[in-house]
């Protein structure tokens, strides 16, 4: 079997970097500018000026987009008891934008708590407060106070705080040197050393989850909380609470080994393999169901209601014959089945949807209308030139604007089509399932024809409209066959950035890689992948930089009774030279990226 993968990530390599400090750390900056003027008839003079500006980061809250991923995923039920929890941050400089101490230790840490510790009040539920309430120092809970720049923050800004007993926090928190060891940057490159994805920073925890239990993880700020290499607990007693700022939290359970990446994929519902409802006893009804149709309520224009067949663009079978397009209205595309006495509104719905999507985009509708009017005027000028050859020749017909061609190219790949039009009945795609599909080119043609109907020419200019439609077809070519799959699973939301490789069968039965046309989330837990070809096999895997850290198989006595990793012992077992950095630690504790293959039946 000869595989020819096209996805560059298949041959990528991951680089681990110790740090990525920002070029301009947050703070107040002063810029001094002076212009010196002199000349033969001008007295020498200087004009100095000074300008102050502030560089600020996210100290107290993070936007959802700031956190690229967390692991184990929020709400996961898989057995992750051998994996260090970690947060992957979108900005590669974020952990080094502030400092935990006066040196260079990052200001972020990942803390894992068990459900027992919450039950015994070893830590309290997170609470919402304001920055103004955090300005003064307090002893119960212990908090060192804040210095706020009014230009950056307001006293009324909300912030999440977490109170943890001193004896527990002393066990969980790493030293300043260990904070640096647990923070690194991932960089994914192709074989030529070119960056193939954004650099991202990673903050690791130092405690392993408990098997069979529920864990809660917090990404906390330890900005300026370390002195002389250790966290400053002040005068707090073991039972006293220490206040921290929580920037991100998530929870998961180590309950089911089948709930990890490989288990979720191998446990997917694959029956039926196609996007269709269960078979019906009636042969005529089964003919429609086998084609992917579902019966849906249909409100007719006269005001009456009925039930009609509807099928989306993702079908389980070979596409039907072509239709004669363009049409003047969607009514021309409604079909009637006299055997069952039901209409089929599939193509009429596609046409109306295309028209509505085009109308919703003001820029597209304006550009398309202007182009059509300009072409119509050019035709009229050409006709006049035939009657009066001495006149100046007409302007050449304008090409389809690039933005219009790009919009229709996206539409042909069903971008912008709502999920309910793709999957009209939830039974077609139940939770934790995968379904192979083919794109109905006739449905897509009706979709594009409806969108292209804006400003459609009629009467004696109707042939011009057909020529304009031909221009669109030439500018937005269709692939002979487009196929793919729909995946609905908690895996989609829990493991962002999934990669998929598709393969079809070439001459002589050779398995070959095909181009990925589209790989998008159409819902938080639904992934749609389309390929240029008749896909018979797909491989789903994570990005090379989406690696996880599991030291379970590593040598040494480094695991504590409460799951806290003895980093000194672990580093001693891993060290092969005098220097051992965070990049070395990441590279030695990383786990491989699993790959699961599905074959279309």
Coordinates of C-alpha atoms in Angstrom, one line a residue:
X1 CA 0.0 0.0 0.0
X2 CA 1.5 3.3 -1.1
X3 CA 0.5 6.3 0.9
X4 CA 1.1 9.8 -0.4
X5 CA 0.0 12.2 2.4
X6 CA -0.5 15.8 1.3
X7 CA -0.9 17.3 4.8
X8 CA 2.4 19.1 5.7
X9 CA 1.8 18.4 9.3
X10 CA 2.5 14.7 8.6
X11 CA 6.2 15.5 8.1
X12 CA 6.4 18.3 10.7
X13 CA 8.7 18.5 13.6
X14 CA 8.1 20.2 17.0
X15 CA 10.7 22.4 18.5
X16 CA 10.6 23.1 22.3
X17 CA 12.0 26.5 23.3
X18 CA 12.9 27.5 26.9
X19 CA 11.1 30.8 26.7
X20 CA 9.9 33.7 24.5
X21 CA 10.2 36.9 26.4
X22 CA 8.4 40.0 24.9
X23 CA 10.5 42.6 23.2
X24 CA 8.8 45.3 25.4
X25 CA 7.8 44.0 28.8
X26 CA 4.7 45.6 30.3
X27 CA 5.4 48.9 32.1
X28 CA 5.6 52.6 31.7
X29 CA 7.9 53.9 29.0
X30 CA 9.2 57.4 28.3
X31 CA 10.2 58.5 24.8
X32 CA 12.4 61.6 24.5
X33 CA 12.6 63.3 21.1
X34 CA 14.6 66.4 20.2
X35 CA 14.9 68.3 17.0
X36 CA 17.9 70.5 16.5
X37 CA 17.6 73.3 14.0
X38 CA 20.5 75.4 12.6
X39 CA 21.4 77.2 9.4
X40 CA 23.3 80.1 7.9
X41 CA 20.5 82.6 8.7
X42 CA 18.9 80.7 11.5
X43 CA 19.9 80.8 15.1
X44 CA 20.6 77.4 16.5
X45 CA 17.8 76.0 18.6
X46 CA 16.5 72.8 20.0
X47 CA 13.0 71.5 20.4
X48 CA 12.7 68.7 22.9
X49 CA 9.6 66.8 23.7
X50 CA 8.7 63.9 25.9
X51 CA 6.0 61.2 25.4
X52 CA 5.0 58.5 27.9
X53 CA 3.1 55.4 27.0
X54 CA 2.2 52.2 28.8
X55 CA 2.6 48.6 27.6
X56 CA 0.2 46.3 29.4
X57 CA -0.6 42.6 29.3
X58 CA -3.5 40.6 30.7
X59 CA -2.7 40.4 34.4
X60 CA -6.1 39.6 36.0
X61 CA -8.3 38.1 33.4
X62 CA -7.9 36.1 30.2
X63 CA -10.2 36.2 27.2
X64 CA -11.4 32.8 25.9
X65 CA -9.2 33.3 22.8
X66 CA -6.1 33.6 25.0
X67 CA -6.3 30.0 25.9
X68 CA -5.8 27.8 22.9
X69 CA -6.4 24.5 24.7
X70 CA -6.3 22.8 28.0
X71 CA -5.5 19.2 28.8
X72 CA -7.1 17.0 30.0
X73 CA -10.1 18.6 28.2
X74 CA -12.8 20.3 30.2
X75 CA -15.5 17.8 31.1
X76 CA -13.4 14.8 29.9
X77 CA -14.1 11.4 31.4
X78 CA -11.1 9.6 30.1
X79 CA -8.4 8.1 32.2
X80 CA -5.7 10.8 32.3
X81 CA -4.1 9.7 35.5
X82 CA -0.6 9.5 33.9
X83 CA -0.7 13.0 32.3
X84 CA 0.4 16.3 33.8
X85 CA -2.4 18.8 33.3
X86 CA -1.4 21.8 31.3
X87 CA -2.7 24.9 29.5
X88 CA -1.7 25.9 26.0
X89 CA -1.8 29.7 25.6
X90 CA -2.3 31.4 22.2
X91 CA 0.4 34.0 22.8
X92 CA 3.9 32.6 23.1
X93 CA 5.1 35.4 25.2
X94 CA 2.3 35.4 27.8
X95 CA 4.1 33.5 30.7
X96 CA 7.0 35.9 30.6
X97 CA 5.1 39.2 30.3
X98 CA 5.2 39.5 34.1
X99 CA 7.4 37.9 36.7
X100 CA 6.9 35.7 39.7
X101 CA 10.0 37.1 41.3
X102 CA 12.6 39.8 40.8
X103 CA 14.5 37.6 38.3
X104 CA 12.9 35.9 35.3
X105 CA 10.6 33.2 36.6
X106 CA 7.2 33.1 34.7
X107 CA 4.2 34.5 36.5
X108 CA 1.7 31.6 35.8
X109 CA 1.3 28.2 37.5
X110 CA -1.1 25.3 37.0
X111 CA -2.6 23.8 40.2
X112 CA -4.7 20.6 40.4
X113 CA -7.1 19.9 43.3
X114 CA -9.1 16.8 44.1
X115 CA -12.7 16.6 45.1
X116 CA -11.7 15.5 48.6
X117 CA -9.8 18.7 49.1
X118 CA -12.8 20.7 48.1
X119 CA -15.0 18.7 50.4
X120 CA -12.7 19.3 53.4
X121 CA -12.4 23.0 52.6
X122 CA -8.7 22.7 51.9
X123 CA -9.6 25.2 49.2
X124 CA -12.7 27.3 48.8
X125 CA -14.9 27.7 45.7
X126 CA -13.6 30.5 43.5
X127 CA -15.3 33.9 44.1
X128 CA -15.8 37.0 42.0
X129 CA -14.6 40.2 43.4
X130 CA -13.3 43.6 42.1
X131 CA -9.8 44.9 41.7
X132 CA -10.6 47.7 44.1
X133 CA -11.1 45.2 46.9
X134 CA -7.7 43.7 46.2
X135 CA -5.8 46.9 46.5
X136 CA -5.3 46.7 50.3
X137 CA -3.3 43.8 51.8
X138 CA -5.2 41.4 54.0
X139 CA -4.3 38.7 56.5
X140 CA -7.5 36.6 56.4
X141 CA -7.1 35.4 53.7
X142 CA -3.5 36.5 53.3
X143 CA -3.1 38.8 50.3
X144 CA -0.2 41.2 49.6
X145 CA -2.3 43.9 48.0
X146 CA -2.1 45.4 44.5
X147 CA -0.6 48.4 42.8
X148 CA -2.9 49.4 39.9
X149 CA -2.3 51.8 37.1
X150 CA -5.5 53.7 36.5
X151 CA -4.6 53.9 32.8
X152 CA -4.7 50.1 32.6
X153 CA -7.4 49.0 35.1
X154 CA -10.5 50.3 36.9
X155 CA -11.3 49.5 40.6
X156 CA -14.6 48.1 39.4
X157 CA -13.0 45.5 37.1
X158 CA -14.1 41.9 38.0
X159 CA -11.6 39.3 38.9
X160 CA -11.8 35.6 40.1
X161 CA -10.0 34.7 43.3
X162 CA -9.1 31.4 44.8
X163 CA -8.4 30.8 48.5
X164 CA -6.2 27.8 49.4
X165 CA -5.0 26.6 52.8
X166 CA -1.3 27.2 53.3
X167 CA -0.4 23.5 54.0
X168 CA -2.0 22.4 50.7
X169 CA -0.6 25.3 48.6
X170 CA 2.9 24.6 50.0
X171 CA 2.6 21.1 48.6
X172 CA 1.3 22.1 45.2
X173 CA 3.3 25.2 44.3
X174 CA 6.6 24.7 42.5
X175 CA 9.7 26.7 43.5
X176 CA 10.7 29.6 41.3
X177 CA 13.2 27.4 39.4
X178 CA 10.5 24.8 38.9
X179 CA 8.1 27.4 37.6
X180 CA 10.5 28.1 34.8
X181 CA 11.0 24.3 34.3
X182 CA 7.3 23.8 33.8
X183 CA 6.9 26.5 31.2
X184 CA 8.0 26.4 27.6
X185 CA 7.2 27.3 24.0
X186 CA 6.1 24.9 21.2
X187 CA 7.1 25.7 17.7
X188 CA 5.9 23.5 14.8
X189 CA 8.1 23.5 11.6
X190 CA 8.1 21.6 8.3
X191 CA 11.1 19.7 7.1
X192 CA 12.6 23.0 5.7
X193 CA 12.4 24.8 9.0
X194 CA 9.4 27.0 8.0
X195 CA 6.8 27.8 10.7
X196 CA 3.6 25.9 9.9
X197 CA 1.5 27.1 12.8
X198 CA 1.6 29.9 15.5
X199 CA 4.1 29.5 18.3
X200 CA 2.3 28.8 21.6
X201 CA 3.3 28.7 25.2
X202 CA 2.6 25.8 27.5
X203 CA 2.3 25.9 31.3
X204 CA 2.5 22.5 33.0
X205 CA 1.2 21.4 36.4
X206 CA 3.3 19.3 38.7
X207 CA 0.5 17.0 40.1
X208 CA -0.9 13.9 38.4
X209 CA -4.7 13.4 38.5
X210 CA -6.1 10.7 40.7
X211 CA -7.5 7.7 38.9
X212 CA -11.2 7.3 39.4
X213 CA -11.6 10.7 40.9
X214 CA -12.7 14.2 39.8
X215 CA -10.0 16.9 39.4
X216 CA -10.3 20.7 39.2
X217 CA -7.5 22.6 37.7
X218 CA -6.7 26.4 38.0
X219 CA -4.3 28.5 36.0
X220 CA -3.3 31.1 38.6
X221 CA -1.2 34.2 38.7
X222 CA 1.8 34.2 41.0
X223 CA 3.0 37.6 39.9
X224 CA 5.5 39.0 42.4
X225 CA 4.6 36.3 44.9
X226 CA 8.1 34.7 45.0
X227 CA 11.1 35.8 47.1
X228 CA 14.4 34.1 47.4
X229 CA 13.3 31.3 45.1
X230 CA 10.2 30.3 47.0
X231 CA 6.6 31.4 47.4
X232 CA 6.2 34.1 50.1
X233 CA 3.6 32.8 52.6
X234 CA 4.3 35.6 55.0
X235 CA 3.2 34.7 58.5
X236 CA 0.4 32.4 57.4
X237 CA -0.2 29.3 59.6
X238 CA -0.9 25.9 58.0
X239 CA -4.7 26.3 58.3
X240 CA -4.7 29.9 57.0
X241 CA -5.9 30.6 53.6
X242 CA -3.7 32.2 50.9
X243 CA -5.5 34.2 48.2
X244 CA -4.6 33.7 44.5
X245 CA -6.0 35.1 41.3
X246 CA -7.5 32.4 39.0
X247 CA -7.3 33.1 35.3
X248 CA -8.7 29.9 34.0
X249 CA -10.3 26.8 35.5
X250 CA -11.6 23.5 34.2
X251 CA -12.5 20.1 35.6
X252 CA -12.4 16.5 34.4
X253 CA -12.8 13.0 35.8
X254 CA -10.4 10.0 35.4
X255 CA -13.2 7.5 35.1
X256 CA -13.2 5.7 31.8
X257 CA -10.1 4.6 29.8
X258 CA -12.3 4.8 26.7
X259 CA -12.7 8.6 27.2
X260 CA -9.3 9.5 26.0
X261 CA -8.4 10.5 22.4
X262 CA -8.0 7.1 21.0
X263 CA -10.9 5.6 23.0
X264 CA -13.4 8.3 21.8
X265 CA -12.5 7.7 18.2
X266 CA -12.5 4.0 18.3
X267 CA -15.8 4.0 20.2
X268 CA -17.6 6.2 17.6
X269 CA -21.0 5.0 16.3
X270 CA -20.4 4.0 12.7
X271 CA -23.7 2.3 11.9
X272 CA -25.0 3.2 9.5
X273 CA -21.8 4.5 7.9
X274 CA -23.9 6.9 5.7
X275 CA -25.9 10.0 6.6
X276 CA -29.4 8.5 6.5
X277 CA -32.3 7.4 8.7
X278 CA -33.0 3.8 9.5
X279 CA -34.6 1.7 6.7
X280 CA -38.3 1.7 6.1
X281 CA -40.5 -1.2 5.1
X282 CA -42.3 0.7 2.3
X283 CA -40.0 0.5 -0.8
X284 CA -40.9 4.0 -2.1
X285 CA -40.2 5.6 1.3
X286 CA -37.0 3.6 1.5
X287 CA -35.9 4.9 -1.9
X288 CA -36.0 8.5 -0.4
X289 CA -34.5 7.5 2.9
X290 CA -31.6 5.7 1.2
X291 CA -30.9 9.0 -0.7
X292 CA -30.6 10.8 2.7
X293 CA -34.0 12.5 2.6
X294 CA -36.1 13.1 5.7
X295 CA -39.8 14.1 6.0
X296 CA -40.2 17.6 7.3
X297 CA -43.1 20.1 7.8
X298 CA -43.5 22.3 4.8
X299 CA -45.5 25.6 4.9
X300 CA -46.9 26.3 1.4
X301 CA -47.2 29.8 0.0
X302 CA -51.1 29.7 0.0
X303 CA -50.9 29.2 3.8
X304 CA -51.5 25.5 4.0
X305 CA -49.1 23.1 5.6
X306 CA -48.0 19.6 4.5
X307 CA -45.0 17.2 4.8
X308 CA -42.3 17.2 2.2
X309 CA -39.1 15.4 1.6
X310 CA -35.9 17.3 2.2
X311 CA -32.3 16.3 1.6
X312 CA -29.3 18.4 2.4
X313 CA -26.1 18.7 0.2
X314 CA -24.3 15.8 2.1
X315 CA -25.7 12.6 0.7
X316 CA -25.0 8.9 1.3
X317 CA -25.2 7.9 -2.4
X318 CA -24.1 8.8 -5.9
X319 CA -25.4 12.2 -6.9
X320 CA -28.4 12.5 -9.2
X321 CA -28.5 13.8 -12.8
X322 CA -28.0 17.5 -13.5
X323 CA -30.7 20.1 -13.6
X324 CA -31.3 22.7 -16.2
X325 CA -30.2 26.0 -14.6
X326 CA -30.6 28.9 -14.2
X327 CA -34.2 29.2 -13.1
X328 CA -36.3 32.3 -12.3
X329 CA -37.7 31.0 -9.0
X330 CA -37.4 28.2 -6.5
X331 CA -40.9 27.0 -7.5
X332 CA -39.4 25.5 -10.7
X333 CA -37.2 23.2 -8.6
X334 CA -40.0 21.6 -6.4
X335 CA -40.5 17.9 -7.4
X336 CA -43.6 15.8 -6.8
X337 CA -43.7 12.1 -6.0
X338 CA -47.2 10.8 -7.0
X339 CA -46.6 7.4 -5.4
X340 CA -46.4 8.8 -1.9
X341 CA -48.2 12.1 -2.7
X342 CA -45.3 14.1 -1.3
X343 CA -43.2 17.0 -2.6
X344 CA -39.4 17.1 -2.6
X345 CA -38.3 20.6 -1.7
X346 CA -34.5 19.8 -1.5
X347 CA -33.3 21.8 -4.5
X348 CA -35.9 24.6 -4.0
X349 CA -34.7 25.0 -0.5
X350 CA -31.0 25.2 -1.7
X351 CA -32.0 27.9 -4.2
X352 CA -33.8 30.0 -1.7
X353 CA -31.0 29.6 0.9
X354 CA -28.4 30.8 -1.7
X355 CA -30.5 33.8 -2.5
X356 CA -30.9 34.7 1.3
X357 CA -27.2 34.2 1.9
X358 CA -26.3 36.6 -0.9
X359 CA -28.8 39.2 0.3
X360 CA -27.4 39.0 3.8
X361 CA -24.0 40.0 2.5
X362 CA -24.3 43.7 1.5
X363 CA -20.9 43.8 0.0
X364 CA -21.5 40.7 -2.2
X365 CA -24.9 41.8 -3.3
X366 CA -23.7 45.3 -4.3
X367 CA -20.6 44.0 -6.1
X368 CA -22.6 41.3 -8.0
X369 CA -25.3 43.7 -9.0
X370 CA -22.8 46.3 -10.2
X371 CA -21.0 43.7 -12.3
X372 CA -24.2 42.4 -13.9
X373 CA -25.3 46.0 -14.7
X374 CA -21.9 46.8 -16.2
X375 CA -22.0 43.7 -18.4
X376 CA -25.6 44.4 -19.5
X377 CA -24.5 47.9 -20.5
X378 CA -21.6 46.5 -22.5
X379 CA -24.0 44.3 -24.4
X380 CA -26.2 47.2 -25.2
X381 CA -23.2 49.2 -26.4
X382 CA -22.1 46.3 -28.6
X383 CA -25.6 46.1 -30.2
X384 CA -25.5 49.9 -30.9
X385 CA -22.0 49.5 -32.4
X386 CA -23.4 47.0 -34.9
X387 CA -25.9 49.6 -36.1
X388 CA -23.3 52.5 -36.1
X389 CA -19.8 51.0 -36.8
X390 CA -18.2 54.4 -36.9
X391 CA -18.9 54.9 -33.2
X392 CA -16.1 54.1 -30.7
X393 CA -15.9 50.4 -29.9
X394 CA -17.6 49.4 -26.6
X395 CA -15.6 48.7 -23.4
X396 CA -14.7 45.0 -23.0
X397 CA -16.9 42.9 -20.6
X398 CA -15.5 43.1 -17.1
X399 CA -14.3 40.0 -15.4
X400 CA -16.0 38.6 -12.4
X401 CA -14.7 40.7 -9.4
X402 CA -12.2 38.6 -7.3
X403 CA -14.3 39.1 -4.1
X404 CA -17.4 37.8 -5.8
X405 CA -15.5 34.8 -7.2
X406 CA -14.0 34.1 -3.7
X407 CA -17.5 34.3 -2.1
X408 CA -19.0 31.9 -4.5
X409 CA -16.0 29.6 -4.2
X410 CA -16.6 29.4 -0.5
X411 CA -20.3 28.8 -1.1
X412 CA -19.6 25.9 -3.3
X413 CA -17.8 24.3 -0.4
X414 CA -21.0 25.0 1.7
X415 CA -19.3 27.7 3.8
X416 CA -22.1 29.7 5.4
X417 CA -24.7 27.0 5.1
X418 CA -26.3 26.5 8.6
X419 CA -26.0 23.1 10.2
X420 CA -29.7 22.5 10.1
X421 CA -29.6 22.6 6.3
X422 CA -26.6 20.1 6.3
X423 CA -28.1 17.8 8.9
X424 CA -31.9 18.4 9.0
X425 CA -32.6 15.6 11.5
X426 CA -30.5 15.0 14.6
X427 CA -31.0 11.2 14.1
X428 CA -28.8 11.4 11.0
X429 CA -25.8 12.3 13.2
X430 CA -26.3 11.2 16.8
X431 CA -23.8 12.1 19.5
X432 CA -20.4 10.3 19.3
X433 CA -20.8 9.2 15.7
X434 CA -19.1 9.6 12.3
X435 CA -20.8 9.5 8.9
X436 CA -19.3 9.5 5.5
X437 CA -20.9 11.7 2.9
X438 CA -20.6 13.0 -0.7
X439 CA -21.5 16.5 -1.8
X440 CA -24.5 16.6 -4.1
X441 CA -23.2 18.9 -7.0
X442 CA -26.8 19.6 -8.1
X443 CA -27.7 20.8 -4.6
X444 CA -24.6 23.0 -4.7
X445 CA -25.5 24.3 -8.2
X446 CA -28.9 25.3 -7.0
X447 CA -27.4 27.0 -4.0
X448 CA -25.1 29.0 -6.3
X449 CA -27.9 29.7 -8.8
X450 CA -30.1 31.2 -6.0
X451 CA -27.3 33.4 -4.9
X452 CA -26.5 34.4 -8.5
X453 CA -30.2 35.3 -9.1
X454 CA -29.7 38.7 -7.6
X455 CA -30.2 41.3 -10.4
X456 CA -31.0 38.5 -12.8
X457 CA -31.6 39.7 -16.4
X458 CA -34.9 38.8 -18.1
X459 CA -36.6 39.5 -21.4
X460 CA -34.3 39.9 -24.4
X461 CA -31.3 40.0 -22.1
X462 CA -32.0 36.5 -20.8
X463 CA -29.2 35.1 -23.0
X464 CA -26.8 37.6 -21.4
X465 CA -27.8 36.2 -18.0
X466 CA -26.8 32.7 -19.2
X467 CA -23.5 34.1 -20.4
X468 CA -22.9 35.7 -17.1
X469 CA -23.7 32.4 -15.3
X470 CA -21.1 30.7 -17.6
X471 CA -18.6 33.3 -16.5
X472 CA -19.3 32.3 -12.9
X473 CA -18.9 28.7 -13.6
X474 CA -15.5 29.3 -15.3
X475 CA -14.4 31.5 -12.3
X476 CA -15.6 29.0 -9.7
X477 CA -14.8 25.6 -11.1
X478 CA -16.3 22.5 -9.3
X479 CA -14.3 19.4 -8.5
X480 CA -15.7 16.3 -10.2
X481 CA -16.2 14.5 -6.9
X482 CA -16.2 16.0 -3.4
X483 CA -16.6 13.7 -0.4
X484 CA -15.8 13.6 3.3
X485 CA -17.3 13.0 6.6
X486 CA -19.2 14.5 9.5
X487 CA -17.9 13.8 13.1
X488 CA -20.0 14.6 16.1
X489 CA -18.1 14.0 19.3
X490 CA -16.8 15.6 22.5
X491 CA -13.5 14.9 21.0
X492 CA -14.1 17.9 18.6
X493 CA -14.4 20.4 21.4
X494 CA -11.9 18.8 23.7
X495 CA -9.1 18.4 21.2
X496 CA -9.1 21.6 19.1
X497 CA -7.1 21.7 15.9
X498 CA -7.7 18.1 14.8
X499 CA -5.9 17.1 11.6
X500 CA -7.4 14.8 9.1
X501 CA -5.7 13.0 6.1
X502 CA -8.0 11.7 3.3
X503 CA -7.2 9.0 0.8
X504 CA -8.9 7.7 -2.4
X505 CA -8.2 4.8 -4.7
X506 CA -6.1 5.6 -7.8
X507 CA -5.4 3.5 -10.9
X508 CA -4.6 -0.1 -10.1
X509 CA -6.1 0.2 -6.6
X510 CA -3.3 2.4 -5.3
X511 CA -4.2 4.3 -2.2
X512 CA -3.2 8.0 -2.6
X513 CA -3.6 11.2 -0.6
X514 CA -6.2 13.7 -1.7
X515 CA -6.5 17.5 -1.2
X516 CA -8.4 18.7 1.9
X517 CA -10.9 21.3 0.6
X518 CA -12.5 22.1 3.9
X519 CA -12.0 21.3 7.6
X520 CA -14.3 23.4 9.8
X521 CA -16.4 23.2 12.9
X522 CA -20.0 23.6 12.0
X523 CA -21.0 23.3 15.6
X524 CA -18.9 23.2 18.9
X525 CA -18.9 19.4 18.7
X526 CA -19.3 18.8 15.0
X527 CA -16.5 18.7 12.5
X528 CA -17.0 18.7 8.7
X529 CA -14.2 17.6 6.4
X530 CA -14.4 17.7 2.6
X531 CA -11.9 16.3 0.2
X532 CA -11.3 16.6 -3.6
X533 CA -12.0 13.0 -4.5
X534 CA -13.9 9.9 -3.5
X535 CA -12.5 9.3 -0.1
X536 CA -12.3 5.7 1.0
X537 CA -10.1 6.1 4.1
X538 CA -9.4 8.9 6.6
X539 CA -6.9 9.2 9.4
X540 CA -7.6 11.5 12.3
X541 CA -4.8 12.7 14.6
X542 CA -3.7 15.7 16.6
X543 CA -1.3 18.4 15.5
X544 CA 2.3 17.5 16.2
X545 CA 2.5 20.4 18.6
X546 CA -0.6 19.1 20.4
X547 CA 1.6 16.8 22.5
X548 CA 0.8 15.8 26.1
X549 CA 3.2 15.2 29.0
X550 CA 3.1 11.8 30.7
X551 CA 6.0 10.9 32.9
X552 CA 4.4 7.6 34.1
X553 CA 6.8 5.4 32.1
X554 CA 9.9 7.3 33.1
X555 CA 12.5 5.9 35.6
X556 CA 13.0 7.0 39.1
X557 CA 11.1 7.4 42.4
X558 CA 9.5 10.8 41.7
X559 CA 5.7 10.2 42.3
X560 CA 4.4 11.4 45.7
X561 CA 1.5 9.7 47.5
X562 CA -0.8 12.6 46.6
X563 CA 0.2 12.7 43.0
X564 CA 2.6 15.6 43.3
X565 CA 5.7 15.1 41.2
X566 CA 9.1 15.4 42.9
X567 CA 10.6 17.5 40.1
X568 CA 14.2 17.2 41.6
X569 CA 14.0 13.4 41.5
X570 CA 12.4 13.4 38.0
X571 CA 15.0 15.8 36.6
X572 CA 17.7 13.7 38.2
X573 CA 16.5 10.7 36.3
X574 CA 16.2 12.6 33.0
X575 CA 19.3 14.7 33.1
X576 CA 22.0 13.6 30.7
X577 CA 24.3 16.6 31.0
X578 CA 25.1 19.6 33.2
X579 CA 22.3 21.8 31.8
X580 CA 18.7 20.8 31.9
X581 CA 16.1 23.4 30.7
X582 CA 12.4 23.5 30.3
X583 CA 12.7 22.5 26.7
X584 CA 14.7 19.4 27.7
X585 CA 12.0 18.6 30.3
X586 CA 9.2 18.9 27.7
X587 CA 11.1 16.8 25.2
X588 CA 11.8 14.0 27.7
X589 CA 8.3 13.8 29.2
X590 CA 6.2 14.2 26.0
X591 CA 3.8 11.5 24.8
X592 CA 3.3 10.6 21.2
X593 CA 0.4 11.7 19.0
X594 CA -2.1 8.8 18.4
X595 CA -3.6 8.3 14.9
X596 CA -6.9 6.5 14.2
X597 CA -7.9 5.3 10.8
X598 CA -11.5 4.9 9.4
X599 CA -12.3 3.0 6.3
X600 CA -15.5 3.7 4.4
X601 CA -17.6 0.5 4.1

